[in-house]
Amino acid sequence: MGHDDLYAKPGHLIRRCQQIAVSIFMDECRGLGLTPVQYAVLSVLKAKPDIDQATLAALAALDRSTIGELVARLAERGLINRQPDPRDRRSKVLRATPRALQLLERVEPRVQRAQERILAPLAPADRRIFMRLLGKLVQAETARRPGR
């Protein structure tokens, strides 16, 4: 298999795009101590406070083992509160703290710049097509494998 063969494979190109997207995000958000996955989790909790960890995992498209470790780290940093669920005291609900909401406010312009940088090589019409096709791939996989 030659180098050209590798770059003809969608899986490889998607992985490379993901690496590039993470690199651009980290560059734009330097000094804030926030990864793309942490940003996604905090964004979900901002939009949907007081949800359980399983719901958070599903909405952020993360597996249960990843979300457990991530929630623990974010709670240690004072970015997530875990409280007993008033409907089921055995369960905990999660909420972004005021500190997390302030961090999201600070990071949002940087995240927007990162998104623009990711799409910058494409013409505006191609950006719309690219986003539509990415959405289609994700929706197809989500429909095929619910809960992922």
XYZ file of N, CA and C in Angstrom:
444
model
N 0.859 -1.180 0.000
C 0.000 0.000 0.000
C 0.891 1.224 0.000
N 0.676 2.103 -0.950
C 1.452 3.326 -1.042
C 0.790 4.468 -0.293
N 1.529 5.540 -0.202
C 1.061 6.764 0.463
C -0.221 7.274 -0.194
N -0.283 7.213 -1.523
C -1.479 7.682 -2.237
C -2.704 6.854 -1.864
N -2.495 5.538 -1.663
C -3.607 4.677 -1.274
C -4.190 5.105 0.064
N -3.320 5.437 1.015
C -3.766 5.845 2.340
C -4.608 7.110 2.256
N -4.180 8.066 1.452
C -4.894 9.330 1.344
C -6.139 9.239 0.450
N -6.424 8.043 -0.047
C -7.670 7.809 -0.786
C -8.719 7.152 0.106
N -8.363 6.932 1.362
C -9.278 6.264 2.292
C -10.000 7.305 3.153
N -11.340 7.289 3.158
C -12.077 8.294 3.936
C -11.757 8.254 5.425
N -11.572 7.061 5.973
C -11.267 6.958 7.400
C -9.987 7.695 7.761
N -8.972 7.549 6.941
C -7.704 8.232 7.195
C -7.877 9.747 7.092
N -8.565 10.188 6.072
C -8.757 11.632 5.900
C -9.603 12.229 7.023
N -10.607 11.498 7.475
C -11.428 11.975 8.595
C -10.569 12.058 9.857
N -9.734 11.045 10.090
C -8.842 11.072 11.255
C -7.888 12.260 11.175
N -7.349 12.523 10.008
C -6.439 13.671 9.838
C -7.190 14.982 10.064
N -8.414 15.080 9.550
C -9.214 16.293 9.788
C -9.466 16.482 11.277
N -9.727 15.401 11.989
C -9.954 15.489 13.432
C -8.687 15.962 14.135
N -7.537 15.442 13.744
C -6.274 15.883 14.342
C -6.050 17.377 14.090
N -6.316 17.810 12.887
C -6.152 19.220 12.528
C -7.124 20.082 13.329
N -8.373 19.648 13.434
C -9.383 20.409 14.179
C -8.987 20.543 15.652
N -8.505 19.470 16.264
C -8.079 19.528 17.662
C -6.886 20.464 17.812
N -5.942 20.376 16.894
C -4.762 21.240 16.947
C -5.150 22.717 16.849
N -6.054 23.034 15.944
C -6.511 24.425 15.791
C -7.264 24.875 17.043
N -8.132 24.028 17.582
C -8.858 24.361 18.810
C -7.866 24.657 19.933
N -6.892 23.777 20.128
C -5.925 23.951 21.210
C -5.092 25.219 21.005
N -4.774 25.525 19.774
C -4.031 26.750 19.479
C -4.862 27.985 19.843
N -6.101 28.007 19.438
C -6.974 29.154 19.714
C -7.293 29.287 21.203
N -7.388 28.174 21.900
C -7.808 28.181 23.308
C -6.632 28.046 24.271
N -5.436 28.270 23.756
C -4.223 28.160 24.578
C -4.364 28.999 25.845
N -3.940 28.426 26.955
C -3.946 29.146 28.214
C -5.243 29.053 28.999
N -6.268 28.459 28.423
C -7.551 28.356 29.120
C -7.759 26.988 29.767
N -6.889 26.035 29.461
C -6.995 24.718 30.078
C -8.244 23.958 29.706
N -8.629 24.052 28.439
C -9.865 23.424 27.989
C -9.606 22.638 26.711
N -10.041 21.382 26.701
C -9.920 20.552 25.498
C -11.240 20.608 24.724
N -11.232 20.162 23.471
C -12.490 20.135 22.714
C -13.578 19.291 23.392
N -13.211 18.172 23.989
C -14.205 17.310 24.641
C -14.752 17.994 25.894
N -13.891 18.634 26.669
C -14.352 19.376 27.844
C -15.279 20.512 27.435
N -14.925 21.199 26.360
C -15.786 22.263 25.838
C -17.161 21.699 25.471
N -17.182 20.557 24.807
C -18.453 19.944 24.406
C -19.304 19.606 25.628
N -18.687 19.024 26.649
C -19.421 18.637 27.861
C -19.989 19.871 28.554
N -19.165 20.896 28.723
C -19.643 22.114 29.388
C -20.721 22.809 28.566
N -20.599 22.770 27.256
C -21.620 23.372 26.386
C -22.954 22.649 26.518
N -22.902 21.319 26.591
C -24.130 20.549 26.777
C -24.758 20.904 28.120
N -23.941 20.986 29.174
C -24.482 21.297 30.499
C -25.007 22.730 30.587
N -24.422 23.621 29.819
C -24.956 24.994 29.776
C -26.355 24.979 29.160
N -26.499 24.228 28.086
C -27.783 24.166 27.379
C -28.812 23.317 28.124
N -28.353 22.293 28.832
C -29.259 21.347 29.505
C -28.750 21.066 30.920
N -28.948 22.000 31.839
C -28.496 21.762 33.213
C -29.331 20.686 33.901
N -28.742 20.104 34.920
C -29.422 19.114 35.763
C -29.810 17.847 35.003
N -28.844 17.333 34.241
C -29.035 16.044 33.571
C -28.093 15.033 34.214
N -28.415 13.758 34.043
C -27.548 12.734 34.614
C -26.376 12.452 33.677
N -25.430 11.692 34.185
C -24.201 11.430 33.446
C -24.455 10.651 32.159
N -25.381 9.707 32.173
C -25.685 8.917 30.971
C -26.273 9.811 29.879
N -27.149 10.723 30.273
C -27.730 11.651 29.289
C -26.648 12.570 28.742
N -25.779 13.050 29.624
C -24.669 13.901 29.189
C -23.785 13.156 28.192
N -23.473 11.905 28.497
C -22.641 11.102 27.594
C -23.291 10.986 26.221
N -24.584 10.712 26.199
C -25.286 10.570 24.918
C -25.295 11.884 24.142
N -25.590 12.987 24.832
C -25.673 14.285 24.142
C -24.319 14.772 23.650
N -23.250 14.419 24.365
C -21.904 14.830 23.956
C -21.227 13.776 23.085
N -21.923 12.674 22.816
C -21.412 11.578 21.982
C -20.125 10.981 22.558
N -20.179 10.684 23.867
C -19.037 10.086 24.553
C -19.462 8.777 25.199
N -18.501 7.842 25.365
C -18.845 6.588 26.034
C -18.850 6.799 27.538
N -19.464 5.875 28.240
C -19.680 6.025 29.691
C -18.382 6.067 30.490
N -17.367 5.310 30.072
C -16.112 5.343 30.833
C -15.411 6.685 30.655
N -15.443 7.230 29.460
C -14.832 8.534 29.206
C -15.548 9.625 29.988
N -16.868 9.602 29.978
C -17.632 10.666 30.635
C -17.405 10.628 32.147
N -17.270 9.447 32.728
C -17.050 9.340 34.165
C -15.765 10.029 34.598
N -14.680 9.725 33.912
C -13.392 10.346 34.225
C -13.431 11.850 33.968
N -14.049 12.240 32.884
C -14.124 13.649 32.503
C -14.931 14.461 33.515
N -16.068 13.936 33.925
C -16.902 14.628 34.918
C -16.128 14.771 36.228
N -15.429 13.723 36.630
C -14.654 13.791 37.876
C -13.591 14.883 37.797
N -12.870 14.955 36.688
C -11.828 15.988 36.529
C -12.430 17.387 36.505
N -13.551 17.554 35.795
C -14.176 18.876 35.719
C -14.756 19.284 37.073
N -15.245 18.315 37.837
C -15.751 18.610 39.187
C -14.596 19.030 40.102
N -13.460 18.339 39.988
C -12.275 18.696 40.779
C -11.817 20.124 40.484
N -11.980 20.547 39.253
C -11.588 21.907 38.847
C -12.654 22.947 39.188
N -13.763 22.514 39.758
C -14.822 23.444 40.130
C -15.664 23.911 38.953
N -15.715 23.090 37.888
C -16.463 23.470 36.687
C -17.813 22.761 36.581
N -17.982 21.688 37.348
C -19.247 20.944 37.349
C -19.638 20.670 38.796
N -20.908 20.864 39.092
C -21.495 20.453 40.374
C -22.251 19.161 40.163
N -22.111 18.238 41.121
C -22.869 16.992 41.118
C -23.770 17.025 42.350
N -25.063 16.951 42.121
C -26.045 17.007 43.201
C -26.963 15.795 43.112
N -27.477 15.355 44.252
C -28.463 14.265 44.203
C -29.676 14.691 43.362
N -30.155 13.763 42.565
C -31.349 14.018 41.751
C -32.553 14.081 42.686
N -33.315 15.181 42.660
C -34.463 15.289 43.566
C -35.519 14.201 43.326
N -35.548 13.606 42.119
C -36.529 12.556 41.818
C -36.033 11.170 42.207
N -34.683 11.025 42.303
C -34.094 9.725 42.639
C -32.776 9.995 43.356
N -32.786 9.969 44.672
C -31.621 10.345 45.475
C -30.403 9.448 45.215
N -30.612 8.290 44.606
C -29.473 7.409 44.304
C -28.686 7.924 43.119
N -29.300 8.770 42.317
C -28.690 9.297 41.098
C -28.214 10.730 41.331
N -27.259 11.159 40.529
C -26.755 12.534 40.613
C -27.065 13.257 39.309
N -27.356 14.557 39.445
C -27.520 15.409 38.272
C -26.333 16.363 38.220
N -26.017 16.778 37.023
C -24.844 17.601 36.778
C -25.257 18.985 36.303
N -24.445 19.963 36.692
C -24.710 21.346 36.291
C -23.366 22.056 36.152
N -23.238 22.862 35.102
C -22.045 23.703 34.950
C -22.083 24.783 36.030
N -20.947 25.009 36.655
C -20.865 26.020 37.709
C -20.784 27.421 37.093
N -21.009 28.454 37.896
C -20.827 29.818 37.387
C -19.423 30.024 36.796
N -18.430 29.405 37.431
C -17.051 29.493 36.904
C -16.963 28.896 35.495
N -17.630 27.768 35.288
C -17.640 27.129 33.967
C -18.360 28.005 32.946
N -19.455 28.607 33.359
C -20.201 29.477 32.438
C -19.375 30.697 32.050
N -18.596 31.230 32.990
C -17.694 32.348 32.667
C -16.606 31.900 31.698
N -16.074 30.700 31.931
C -15.057 30.149 31.034
C -15.624 29.980 29.628
N -16.837 29.454 29.520
C -17.468 29.292 28.209
C -17.647 30.630 27.516
N -18.017 31.650 28.269
C -18.174 32.982 27.683
C -16.845 33.493 27.136
N -15.772 33.256 27.880
C -14.443 33.683 27.431
C -13.961 32.891 26.219
N -14.278 31.614 26.187
C -13.747 30.739 25.159
C -14.528 30.814 23.842
N -15.788 31.217 23.908
C -16.645 31.160 22.711
C -16.064 31.900 21.495
N -15.544 33.125 21.633
C -14.957 33.776 20.442
C -13.763 32.995 19.884
N -13.010 32.366 20.764
C -11.868 31.570 20.311
C -12.334 30.317 19.578
N -13.400 29.702 20.089
C -13.960 28.511 19.434
C -14.491 28.901 18.058
N -15.137 30.050 17.965
C -15.638 30.521 16.678
C -14.486 30.727 15.690
N -13.386 31.318 16.172
C -12.207 31.497 15.298
C -11.661 30.142 14.856
N -11.641 29.183 15.768
C -11.160 27.845 15.417
C -12.026 27.238 14.315
N -13.355 27.373 14.441
C -14.252 26.827 13.418
C -13.992 27.483 12.058
N -13.777 28.791 12.089
C -13.492 29.513 10.846
C -12.173 29.050 10.243
N -11.161 28.840 11.081
C -9.862 28.366 10.590
C -9.973 26.967 9.998
N -10.773 26.122 10.621
C -10.931 24.750 10.122
C -11.506 24.766 8.709
N -12.476 25.628 8.482
C -13.147 25.677 7.175
C -12.493 26.639 6.188
N -11.500 27.402 6.614
C -10.890 28.439 5.780
C -10.415 27.954 4.406
N -9.874 26.734 4.286
C -9.419 26.311 2.950
C -10.544 26.125 1.927
N -11.783 26.098 2.390
C -12.917 25.853 1.490
C -13.616 27.154 1.120
N -14.097 27.217 -0.107
C -14.921 28.347 -0.537
C -16.248 28.290 0.229
N -16.913 29.431 0.415
C -18.175 29.441 1.177
C -19.183 28.382 0.729
N -19.367 28.207 -0.551
C -20.327 27.194 -1.031
C -19.862 25.797 -0.655
N -18.555 25.543 -0.746
C -18.013 24.236 -0.377
C -18.148 23.984 1.120
N -18.052 25.038 1.933
C -18.221 24.887 3.383
C -19.613 24.374 3.699
N -20.611 24.940 3.041
C -21.989 24.506 3.281
C -22.168 23.042 2.871
N -21.606 22.674 1.729
C -21.698 21.287 1.251
C -20.967 20.351 2.217
N -19.765 20.735 2.609
C -18.957 19.930 3.528
C -19.702 19.699 4.840
N -20.265 20.748 5.410
C -20.991 20.633 6.674
C -22.238 19.769 6.513
N -22.924 19.919 5.393
C -24.113 19.101 5.144
C -23.730 17.625 5.048
N -22.634 17.334 4.339
C -22.199 15.947 4.176
C -21.678 15.358 5.494
N -20.938 16.134 6.274
C -20.503 15.658 7.592
C -21.709 15.333 8.461
N -22.678 16.225 8.459
C -23.904 15.996 9.225
C -24.611 14.736 8.785
N -24.627 14.501 7.487
C -25.268 13.311 6.944
C -24.562 12.034 7.416
N -23.219 12.043 7.422
C -22.459 10.885 7.902
C -22.746 10.620 9.379
N -22.751 11.673 10.184
C -22.993 11.527 11.620
C -24.419 11.046 11.866
N -25.397 11.617 11.173
C -26.790 11.198 11.353
C -26.990 9.745 10.961
N -26.360 9.320 9.885
C -26.494 7.934 9.438
C -25.928 6.990 10.484
N -24.770 7.311 11.053
C -24.155 6.460 12.076
C -24.987 6.470 13.350
N -25.517 7.632 13.707
C -26.352 7.749 14.915
C -27.622 6.923 14.755
N -28.204 6.939 13.579
C -29.424 6.156 13.326
C -29.106 4.657 13.344
N -27.948 4.304 12.818
C -27.543 2.905 12.753
C -27.166 2.356 14.127
N -26.569 3.244 14.975
C -26.094 2.812 16.295
C -26.579 3.807 17.346
N -27.837 3.735 17.719
C -28.382 4.679 18.713
C -27.568 4.640 20.008
N -27.483 5.814 20.642
C -26.745 5.910 21.895
C -25.267 6.144 21.722
N -24.817 6.269 20.498
C -23.398 6.542 20.241
C -23.248 7.914 19.655
